[in-house]
Short mmCIF file of C-alpha atoms and ligand atoms in Angstrom, two decimals:
data_model
loop_
_atom_site.label_atom_id
_atom_site.label_comp_id
_atom_site.label_asym_id
_atom_site.label_seq_id
_atom_site.Cartn_x
_atom_site.Cartn_y
_atom_site.Cartn_z
CA MET I 131 100.32 85.80 80.99
CA HIS I 132 103.22 85.58 83.41
CA HIS I 133 105.50 87.64 81.16
CA MET I 134 103.44 90.79 81.56
CA THR I 135 104.82 93.82 83.37
CA LEU I 136 102.74 95.82 85.84
CA ALA I 137 102.10 98.40 83.11
CA GLU I 138 100.88 95.69 80.70
CA ILE I 139 98.72 94.11 83.40
CA ALA I 140 97.11 97.48 84.14
CA ARG I 141 96.27 97.93 80.45
CA GLY I 142 94.95 94.36 80.14
CA LEU I 143 92.74 94.75 83.21
CA ALA I 144 91.44 98.11 82.00
CA ASP I 145 90.66 96.61 78.57
CA LYS I 146 88.94 93.62 80.25
CA LYS I 147 91.27 91.16 78.46
CA PHE I 148 91.43 89.15 81.72
CA SER I 149 90.43 89.58 85.33
CA SER I 150 92.69 89.95 88.34
CA GLU I 151 91.26 86.68 89.66
CA GLU I 152 92.30 84.81 86.47
CA LEU I 153 95.77 86.31 86.55
CA THR I 154 96.18 85.58 90.26
CA LYS I 155 95.27 81.93 89.72
CA VAL I 156 97.79 81.62 86.86
CA LEU I 157 100.58 83.09 88.98
CA LEU I 158 99.74 81.03 92.08
CA ALA I 159 99.89 77.87 89.94
CA ARG I 160 103.20 79.00 88.48
CA ILE I 161 104.62 79.62 91.95
CA ALA I 162 103.49 76.15 93.08
CA GLN I 163 105.17 74.61 90.03
CA LEU I 164 108.45 76.56 89.89
CA ASP I 165 109.24 77.97 93.31
CA PRO I 166 110.48 74.68 94.81
CA GLN I 167 113.60 75.20 92.63
CA LEU I 168 114.14 78.75 93.86
CA ASN I 169 112.83 78.92 97.46
CA SER I 170 111.84 82.54 96.94
CA PHE I 171 108.75 82.48 99.17
CA ILE I 172 108.55 81.95 102.93
CA SER I 173 104.74 82.08 103.02
CA LEU I 174 102.07 82.01 100.33
CA THR I 175 98.81 83.85 100.97
CA GLU I 176 96.50 82.19 98.42
CA ASP I 177 93.23 82.92 100.23
CA LEU I 178 94.08 86.56 100.82
CA ALA I 179 95.24 86.89 97.19
CA LEU I 180 92.03 85.46 95.74
CA SER I 181 89.81 87.60 97.94
CA GLN I 182 91.84 90.74 97.11
CA ALA I 183 91.72 89.87 93.39
CA LYS I 184 87.94 89.43 93.47
CA ALA I 185 87.56 92.70 95.36
CA ALA I 186 89.76 94.49 92.79
CA ASP I 187 87.69 93.04 89.92
CA ALA I 188 84.53 94.29 91.64
CA ARG I 189 86.03 97.76 92.08
CA ARG I 190 86.91 97.86 88.36
CA ALA I 191 83.41 96.70 87.46
CA ASN I 192 82.17 99.69 89.47
CA GLY I 193 84.18 102.05 87.33
CA GLU I 194 87.29 102.45 89.47
CA SER I 195 90.71 102.45 87.81
CA GLY I 196 94.34 102.60 88.91
CA ALA I 197 97.65 101.09 87.87
CA LEU I 198 97.79 98.84 90.95
CA LEU I 199 94.10 97.87 91.07
CA GLY I 200 94.25 94.06 90.73
CA ALA I 201 98.05 93.92 90.29
CA PRO I 202 99.72 90.85 91.86
CA ILE I 203 102.70 91.57 94.10
CA ALA I 204 104.50 90.08 97.10
CA HIS I 205 106.09 91.60 100.19
CA LYS I 206 109.54 90.99 101.57
CA ASP I 207 108.92 89.10 104.81
CA LEU I 208 109.91 92.02 107.03
CA PHE I 209 106.84 94.11 106.21
CA CYS I 210 104.27 93.38 108.92
CA THR I 211 101.11 91.76 107.55
CA GLN I 212 98.17 91.52 109.90
CA GLY I 213 97.39 87.96 110.96
CA ILE I 214 100.07 86.57 108.62
CA ARG I 215 103.48 85.24 109.62
CA THR I 216 106.12 87.97 109.39
CA SER I 217 109.36 86.08 110.00
CA CYS I 218 112.13 88.45 108.89
CA GLY I 219 113.86 85.27 107.69
CA SER I 220 114.52 84.27 111.31
CA LYS I 221 113.69 81.37 113.61
CA MET I 222 113.17 84.13 116.19
CA LEU I 223 109.98 85.23 114.40
CA ASP I 224 108.96 81.94 112.81
CA ASN I 225 105.81 81.93 114.97
CA PHE I 226 105.14 85.69 114.80
CA LYS I 227 101.90 86.84 113.22
CA ALA I 228 101.93 90.61 112.95
CA PRO I 229 99.03 92.34 114.74
CA TYR I 230 98.85 95.12 112.13
CA ASP I 231 99.82 95.97 108.53
CA ALA I 232 102.93 98.03 107.77
CA THR I 233 102.07 101.38 106.17
CA VAL I 234 103.52 100.14 102.85
CA VAL I 235 101.34 97.02 102.99
CA ALA I 236 98.23 99.02 103.89
CA LYS I 237 98.83 101.63 101.17
CA LEU I 238 99.36 99.02 98.46
CA ALA I 239 96.32 97.07 99.60
CA ALA I 240 94.22 100.24 99.50
CA ALA I 241 95.45 100.86 95.93
CA GLY I 242 94.11 97.41 95.06
CA ALA I 243 97.33 95.38 94.87
CA VAL I 244 96.97 91.63 95.40
CA THR I 245 99.40 90.00 97.87
CA LEU I 246 100.52 86.57 96.67
CA GLY I 247 102.85 85.95 99.60
CA LYS I 248 105.84 86.91 101.70
CA THR I 249 109.29 86.54 100.16
CA ASN I 250 112.45 84.97 101.50
CA MET I 251 115.28 87.17 102.75
CA ASP I 252 118.51 87.15 104.70
CA GLU I 253 117.85 86.88 108.42
CA PHE I 254 116.92 90.37 109.67
CA ALA I 255 118.05 91.69 106.25
CA MET I 256 121.71 91.07 107.08
CA GLY I 257 123.54 89.75 104.06
CA SER I 258 124.32 90.10 100.38
CA ALA I 259 123.57 86.57 99.21
CA ASN I 260 120.30 85.44 100.82
CA GLU I 261 122.11 82.52 102.42
CA SER I 262 121.52 83.54 106.05
CA SER I 263 117.75 82.88 105.97
CA TYR I 264 116.36 80.41 108.52
CA TYR I 265 114.23 79.12 105.61
CA GLY I 266 117.24 78.22 103.47
CA ALA I 267 119.11 79.90 100.65
CA VAL I 268 117.34 81.36 97.61
CA LYS I 269 118.62 80.30 94.17
CA ASN I 270 119.30 82.65 91.28
CA PRO I 271 116.97 81.81 88.34
CA TRP I 272 119.79 82.72 85.92
CA ASN I 273 121.89 79.90 87.32
CA LEU I 274 120.55 77.77 90.15
CA GLU I 275 124.07 77.22 91.51
CA HIS I 276 124.49 80.95 92.14
CA VAL I 277 123.12 83.32 94.78
CA PRO I 278 120.41 85.84 93.82
CA GLY I 279 121.97 88.57 95.99
CA GLY I 280 120.59 89.76 99.27
CA SER I 281 119.02 90.59 101.47
CA SER I 282 115.91 90.88 99.24
CA GLY I 283 116.87 87.73 97.31
CA GLY I 284 113.41 86.16 97.49
CA SER I 285 111.66 89.18 95.99
CA ALA I 286 114.35 89.39 93.28
CA ALA I 287 114.37 85.69 92.33
CA ALA I 288 110.57 85.56 92.20
CA VAL I 289 110.26 88.62 89.93
CA ALA I 290 113.18 87.55 87.71
CA ALA I 291 111.62 84.08 87.28
CA ARG I 292 108.32 85.66 86.21
CA LEU I 293 106.46 84.26 89.22
CA LEU I 294 105.01 87.75 89.59
CA PRO I 295 105.67 91.17 88.03
CA ALA I 296 106.99 93.13 91.02
CA ALA I 297 107.61 92.97 94.75
CA THR I 298 108.46 95.18 97.68
CA ALA I 299 111.95 95.09 99.14
CA THR I 300 114.16 97.06 101.51
CA ASP I 301 117.65 98.48 101.22
CA THR I 302 119.90 99.22 104.21
CA GLY I 303 123.20 98.93 102.35
CA GLY I 304 122.18 97.68 98.91
CA SER I 305 119.53 95.01 99.43
CA ILE I 306 117.28 96.30 96.65
CA ARG I 307 119.94 97.33 94.13
CA GLN I 308 122.36 94.41 94.51
CA PRO I 309 119.79 91.60 94.05
CA ALA I 310 118.34 93.64 91.17
CA ALA I 311 121.78 93.60 89.54
CA PHE I 312 122.26 89.87 90.17
CA THR I 313 118.90 88.88 88.66
CA ASN I 314 118.49 91.36 85.77
CA LEU I 315 115.88 93.56 87.45
CA THR I 316 115.34 97.25 88.01
CA GLY I 317 115.36 98.18 91.70
CA LEU I 318 115.03 101.55 93.38
CA LYS I 319 116.10 102.59 96.86
CA PRO I 320 114.26 105.84 97.55
CA THR I 321 115.55 108.84 99.50
CA TYR I 322 115.63 108.09 103.24
CA GLY I 323 112.24 109.19 104.57
CA ARG I 324 110.38 108.90 101.26
CA VAL I 325 108.75 105.54 102.10
CA SER I 326 107.37 104.87 105.57
CA ARG I 327 109.28 102.47 107.79
CA TRP I 328 106.29 101.93 110.08
CA GLY I 329 105.71 98.20 110.37
CA MET I 330 108.98 97.40 108.62
CA ILE I 331 111.01 95.28 111.05
CA ALA I 332 114.05 97.42 111.85
CA TYR I 333 117.62 96.43 111.04
CA ALA I 334 119.53 99.75 111.05
CA SER I 335 116.94 102.48 111.45
CA SER I 336 118.97 105.38 110.04
CA LEU I 337 119.75 103.40 106.86
CA ASP I 338 116.67 101.20 106.18
CA GLN I 339 114.40 102.21 103.32
CA GLY I 340 111.67 100.32 101.46
CA GLY I 341 111.34 100.41 97.70
CA PRO I 342 110.25 98.55 94.54
CA LEU I 343 111.84 95.64 92.68
CA ALA I 344 110.48 95.09 89.17
CA ARG I 345 111.62 94.31 85.65
CA THR I 346 111.39 97.84 84.26
CA ALA I 347 111.77 101.43 85.42
CA GLU I 348 108.18 101.99 84.28
CA ASP I 349 107.01 99.34 86.77
CA CYS I 350 109.22 100.73 89.56
CA ALA I 351 107.45 104.06 89.01
CA ILE I 352 104.06 102.38 89.43
CA LEU I 353 105.00 100.47 92.57
CA LEU I 354 106.86 103.40 94.17
CA GLN I 355 103.79 105.58 93.60
CA GLY I 356 101.84 103.18 95.78
CA MET I 357 104.51 102.99 98.50
CA ALA I 358 105.74 106.58 98.89
CA GLY I 359 104.34 109.37 101.01
CA PHE I 360 104.34 111.04 104.41
CA ASP I 361 103.39 108.89 107.38
CA PRO I 362 102.80 110.51 110.78
CA ASN I 363 103.50 107.10 112.37
CA ASP I 364 107.15 107.25 111.23
CA SER I 365 109.09 110.10 112.84
CA THR I 366 111.69 110.02 110.03
CA SER I 367 109.09 110.14 107.26
CA ILE I 368 109.38 113.38 105.32
CA ASP I 369 106.38 115.55 104.56
CA GLU I 370 107.16 116.26 100.90
CA PRO I 371 104.55 115.93 98.15
CA VAL I 372 104.88 112.75 96.07
CA PRO I 373 105.33 113.61 92.38
CA ASP I 374 103.72 111.60 89.56
CA TYR I 375 106.56 109.15 88.90
CA SER I 376 105.06 107.72 85.71
CA ALA I 377 104.83 111.25 84.28
CA SER I 378 108.56 111.73 84.90
CA LEU I 379 109.60 108.82 82.66
CA ASN I 380 109.51 110.59 79.34
CA GLY I 381 111.79 113.60 79.83
CA SER I 382 114.61 114.07 77.32
CA LEU I 383 118.16 113.30 78.45
CA GLN I 384 119.57 116.10 76.28
CA GLY I 385 122.14 117.98 78.37
CA LEU I 386 121.84 115.66 81.39
CA ARG I 387 125.16 115.82 83.25
CA ILE I 388 126.29 112.35 84.32
CA GLY I 389 129.15 112.14 86.81
CA VAL I 390 131.40 109.10 86.69
CA PRO I 391 133.53 108.77 89.87
CA LYS I 392 137.11 107.78 89.17
CA GLU I 393 137.21 105.76 92.42
CA TYR I 394 134.62 103.35 90.98
CA PHE I 395 137.05 101.88 88.48
CA SER I 396 139.59 100.49 90.92
CA ALA I 397 141.33 97.14 91.10
CA GLY I 398 138.45 95.37 92.83
CA LEU I 399 136.10 95.79 89.85
CA ASP I 400 135.68 92.87 87.42
CA PRO I 401 137.00 94.34 84.12
CA ARG I 402 134.04 92.85 82.23
CA ILE I 403 131.67 94.80 84.47
CA ALA I 404 133.78 97.92 83.89
CA GLU I 405 133.33 97.41 80.15
CA LEU I 406 129.56 96.97 80.40
CA THR I 407 129.39 100.09 82.56
CA HIS I 408 131.26 102.04 79.87
CA ASN I 409 128.85 100.67 77.26
CA SER I 410 125.89 102.00 79.22
CA ILE I 411 127.63 105.39 79.49
CA LYS I 412 128.01 105.43 75.69
CA ALA I 413 124.34 104.53 75.24
CA LEU I 414 123.32 107.45 77.46
CA GLU I 415 125.70 109.81 75.62
CA LYS I 416 123.89 108.87 72.41
CA LEU I 417 120.68 110.03 74.07
CA GLY I 418 122.20 113.46 74.69
CA ALA I 419 123.81 113.08 78.12
CA GLU I 420 127.17 114.70 78.90
CA ILE I 421 129.75 112.73 80.85
CA LYS I 422 131.89 114.39 83.53
CA PRO I 423 134.63 112.69 85.52
CA ILE I 424 134.15 113.31 89.25
CA SER I 425 135.70 112.16 92.52
CA LEU I 426 134.23 110.72 95.73
CA PRO I 427 137.43 110.75 97.80
CA ASN I 428 135.98 109.27 100.99
CA MET I 429 134.38 106.27 99.33
CA GLN I 430 137.16 103.98 100.53
CA HIS I 431 136.07 104.55 104.16
CA ALA I 432 132.43 103.73 103.56
CA ILE I 433 132.49 99.95 104.14
CA PRO I 434 134.26 100.14 107.52
CA ALA I 435 131.95 102.98 108.62
CA TYR I 436 128.82 101.13 107.49
CA TYR I 437 129.87 97.90 109.20
CA VAL I 438 130.15 99.80 112.48
CA ILE I 439 126.98 101.90 112.19
CA ALA I 440 124.65 99.18 110.87
CA PRO I 441 125.61 96.59 113.53
CA ALA I 442 125.46 99.28 116.25
CA GLU I 443 121.89 100.13 115.31
CA ALA I 444 121.05 96.45 114.88
CA SER I 445 122.33 95.56 118.34
CA SER I 446 119.99 98.16 119.76
CA ASN I 447 116.98 97.28 117.56
CA LEU I 448 117.29 93.55 118.12
CA SER I 449 117.38 93.85 121.92
CA ARG I 450 113.58 93.67 121.84
CA PHE I 451 113.76 89.99 120.87
CA ASP I 452 114.22 88.73 124.41
CA GLY I 453 112.07 85.60 124.53
CA VAL I 454 109.40 87.48 126.49
CA ARG I 455 107.62 89.97 124.29
CA PHE I 456 107.34 88.19 120.98
CA GLY I 457 108.84 85.44 118.94
CA TYR I 458 110.87 82.42 119.97
CA ARG I 459 111.23 81.33 123.59
CA CYS I 460 113.59 78.54 124.67
CA GLU I 461 112.28 75.43 126.42
CA ASN I 462 112.39 75.13 130.23
CA PRO I 463 114.52 78.15 131.20
CA ASP I 464 116.20 77.92 134.62
CA ASN I 465 115.69 81.60 135.35
CA LEU I 466 115.18 84.95 133.59
CA ILE I 467 118.82 85.34 132.50
CA ASP I 468 118.85 81.80 131.12
CA LEU I 469 115.62 82.59 129.25
CA TYR I 470 117.17 85.67 127.61
CA LYS I 471 120.42 83.95 126.76
CA ARG I 472 119.01 80.75 125.35
CA SER I 473 116.08 82.36 123.53
CA ARG I 474 118.49 84.71 121.73
CA GLY I 475 121.20 82.10 121.30
CA GLU I 476 118.78 79.59 119.76
CA GLY I 477 116.54 82.06 117.93
CA PHE I 478 119.19 84.09 116.08
CA GLY I 479 121.51 82.70 113.40
CA ALA I 480 125.28 83.14 113.26
CA GLU I 481 125.42 86.33 111.16
CA VAL I 482 122.83 88.10 113.31
CA GLN I 483 124.71 87.15 116.49
CA ARG I 484 127.98 88.36 114.95
CA ARG I 485 126.46 91.74 114.16
CA ILE I 486 124.89 92.11 117.60
CA MET I 487 128.29 91.46 119.17
CA VAL I 488 130.11 93.87 116.82
CA GLY I 489 127.48 96.54 117.44
CA ALA I 490 127.39 96.13 121.21
CA TYR I 491 131.20 96.35 121.26
CA ALA I 492 131.29 99.50 119.10
CA LEU I 493 128.72 101.18 121.37
CA SER I 494 130.30 100.17 124.68
CA ALA I 495 131.85 102.73 127.02
CA GLY I 496 135.49 103.17 126.09
CA TYR I 497 135.01 102.17 122.45
CA TYR I 498 132.11 104.44 121.49
CA ASP I 499 134.35 107.37 120.50
CA ALA I 500 136.87 105.21 118.69
CA TYR I 501 134.35 103.30 116.57
CA TYR I 502 130.77 104.57 116.53
CA LEU I 503 131.54 108.29 116.70
CA LYS I 504 134.38 107.96 114.19
CA ALA I 505 132.08 106.08 111.82
CA GLN I 506 129.44 108.82 112.12
CA LYS I 507 132.08 111.40 111.16
CA ILE I 508 133.03 109.36 108.10
CA ARG I 509 129.34 109.19 107.26
CA ARG I 510 129.25 112.98 107.12
CA LEU I 511 132.34 113.06 104.87
CA VAL I 512 130.69 110.58 102.48
CA LYS I 513 127.61 112.78 102.35
CA ASN I 514 129.74 115.90 101.77
CA ASP I 515 131.45 114.19 98.81
CA PHE I 516 128.05 113.64 97.21
CA MET I 517 126.88 117.19 97.93
CA ALA I 518 130.00 118.53 96.20
CA ALA I 519 129.53 116.17 93.25
CA PHE I 520 125.88 117.12 92.78
CA ASN I 521 126.92 120.76 92.39
CA GLU I 522 128.55 119.64 89.14
CA VAL I 523 126.34 116.84 87.85
CA ASP I 524 122.68 115.73 87.78
CA ILE I 525 123.26 112.05 88.25
CA ILE I 526 126.12 109.72 89.23
CA LEU I 527 126.66 106.49 87.32
CA GLY I 528 128.75 103.40 88.02
CA PRO I 529 128.58 99.64 88.49
CA THR I 530 126.10 98.32 91.08
CA THR I 531 128.43 95.52 92.19
CA PRO I 532 132.12 94.73 91.68
CA ASN I 533 131.37 91.12 90.65
CA PRO I 534 128.47 89.13 89.23
CA ALA I 535 126.49 86.71 91.44
CA TRP I 536 128.84 84.25 93.09
CA LYS I 537 128.29 80.54 93.66
CA LEU I 538 126.19 79.43 96.61
CA GLY I 539 128.48 78.93 99.59
CA ALA I 540 131.45 80.72 98.00
CA LYS I 541 131.53 83.53 100.55
CA SER I 542 129.40 82.21 103.40
CA SER I 543 132.39 81.26 105.54
CA ASP I 544 134.11 84.64 105.02
CA PRO I 545 131.79 87.46 106.15
CA VAL I 546 134.28 90.22 105.30
CA ALA I 547 134.59 89.01 101.70
CA GLU I 548 130.82 89.35 101.45
CA TYR I 549 130.82 92.82 103.10
CA LEU I 550 133.30 94.05 100.46
CA GLU I 551 130.77 93.29 97.72
CA ASP I 552 128.64 96.21 99.03
CA VAL I 553 131.24 98.81 98.09
CA TYR I 554 129.13 100.66 95.47
CA THR I 555 125.75 100.53 97.17
CA ILE I 556 126.29 101.45 100.84
CA THR I 557 127.36 105.06 100.25
CA ALA I 558 123.82 105.99 99.14
CA ASN I 559 122.44 104.64 102.43
CA LEU I 560 125.06 106.46 104.51
CA ALA I 561 124.10 109.70 102.74
CA GLY I 562 120.34 108.94 102.52
CA LEU I 563 120.34 109.42 98.74
CA PRO I 564 118.12 107.62 96.20
CA GLY I 565 119.73 104.99 93.98
CA LEU I 566 118.58 102.70 91.19
CA SER I 567 120.09 99.61 89.59
CA MET I 568 119.18 98.68 86.02
CA PRO I 569 120.17 95.74 83.79
CA ALA I 570 123.26 96.48 81.65
CA GLY I 571 124.43 93.18 80.17
CA PHE I 572 125.75 89.75 81.06
CA VAL I 573 129.00 88.11 82.16
CA ASP I 574 129.22 84.32 81.84
CA GLY I 575 125.43 84.20 81.49
CA LEU I 576 124.93 86.14 84.72
CA PRO I 577 123.29 89.58 84.76
CA VAL I 578 125.17 92.79 85.52
CA GLY I 579 123.65 96.02 86.81
CA VAL I 580 124.52 99.68 86.47
CA GLN I 581 123.72 102.01 89.35
CA LEU I 582 122.41 105.58 89.09
CA LEU I 583 122.42 107.93 92.09
CA ALA I 584 120.57 111.26 92.27
CA PRO I 585 120.13 114.14 94.73
CA TYR I 586 117.52 113.88 97.50
CA PHE I 587 113.94 113.28 96.28
CA GLN I 588 115.01 112.97 92.64
CA GLU I 589 113.58 109.45 92.26
CA GLY I 590 111.78 110.74 89.17
CA ARG I 591 115.10 111.64 87.55
CA LEU I 592 116.47 108.13 88.20
CA LEU I 593 113.34 106.56 86.72
CA ASN I 594 113.48 108.92 83.75
CA VAL I 595 117.09 108.00 82.89
CA ALA I 596 116.49 104.28 83.40
CA HIS I 597 113.31 104.33 81.30
CA GLN I 598 114.99 106.16 78.42
CA TYR I 599 117.88 103.67 78.61
CA GLN I 600 115.40 100.78 78.56
CA LEU I 601 113.62 102.20 75.51
CA ASN I 602 116.97 101.95 73.72
CA THR I 603 118.37 98.67 75.08
CA ASP I 604 116.88 95.22 75.58
CA TRP I 605 118.88 93.80 78.50
CA HIS I 606 115.89 94.16 80.84
CA THR I 607 113.70 92.04 78.55
CA ARG I 608 115.96 88.97 78.72
CA THR I 609 114.40 85.99 80.48
CA PRO I 610 116.24 83.24 82.39
CA THR I 611 116.08 79.85 80.64
CA GLY I 612 113.50 77.55 82.19
CA PHE I 613 111.36 80.40 83.49
N1 LIG J 938 124.73 93.61 102.66
C1 LIG J 938 124.42 94.66 103.55
C2 LIG J 938 124.36 94.14 104.96
O1 LIG J 938 124.48 92.99 105.13
C3 LIG J 938 123.14 95.34 103.18
C4 LIG J 938 121.92 94.60 103.55
C5 LIG J 938 120.67 95.40 103.33
O2 LIG J 938 120.66 96.34 102.55
N2 LIG J 938 119.63 95.04 104.06
O3 LIG J 938 124.20 94.85 105.90
#
């Protein structure tokens, strides 16, 4: 039962082959048995799951249908869940029970999805390895000595290990696409503004975007359908109609113009990943796509710009965690200043503190123009590169990551080495564009992903290309040994 995709589950439930309650019990037992190896969950919500599953079964018995009605999922632990711990992977929020549901959580619950739990993540979504979590590192089911990617490493490891078919995640600089690549999943970061950020604990507000992590493009279409849409509670949510993503899967790729940026194939790229990327290009050419070399000349400036903008926004967003309003408070403060200092010093981990300091520095009088403003100008150049490229091509293709998943601990003492691993993913966040990572092969037994980028609101095009690729390849069907 645990091998089924969301699409297969929906068919099985509709055909009354099993109930949502039966499936939920199977998956909860599987999580109890296997998750101790992976550490992919921070909290399990068994009671909620069983009551939601029973309610979904009752709705089906009353004649209701829907692809998510009775489908088991989990939420990255930065989506607020009413009455349930929402930790953001931090000691700061270890005791925080959200007073309301995030829009994404509420929409999926209304569609009948069953919440099995809250998944592990890098603290405040800062990281590319899921090693900065207060709740400990997550292990990659493909090799337990390797990282699953981050920051949505818990969602990725759980879905890859077949503990559940799909999960929500968020992507500020690659946190959906990079863990998807490292664990052989399909992950989609939507256009900025497509999915509501209301009730999603903020890291860098102009970059953060929620999206689906699943095993197939078909399942990403189902989960995105339940997440996307205008939300008056989020001032950056965009009032655009949501297309039928599942209906977009079957378009022909004949004549599709795929741009391949020459800057992607530079010295930093593992040559074995370059080869697998070229193989996926050939597979898409066979399906009728045309390949065009393109250039993204400002790509080299994207990492420095991102690692100024994201910490700047984080330093502002995280100022609310002051030991007074919510979350952790230090013991026996001497006075108010001591309370602020010690609550933040004890509640935040090292990477979060580093980013707050970098961000506060970049925003300070005297440095603002040199760092923050300069980074914003680079951001515009990165966007302009994409706008020029999308005049020539329909989609941009390249590797998702320069290297496969590294060993646990290999980069944790060198933050810059870890930042450099985000080179292919962060440009989409700077520009606000949608991006998808799909499985494209293996290197030393570790999965490799290929990334597709599309113009604003063309999530359907990304899903279409990925689905057609998956109908003609079997990388996405491979299962990690032991799971
Ligand atoms: N690795 C990037 C960072 O640490 C991206 C994280 C994310 O997308 N949340 O900021």
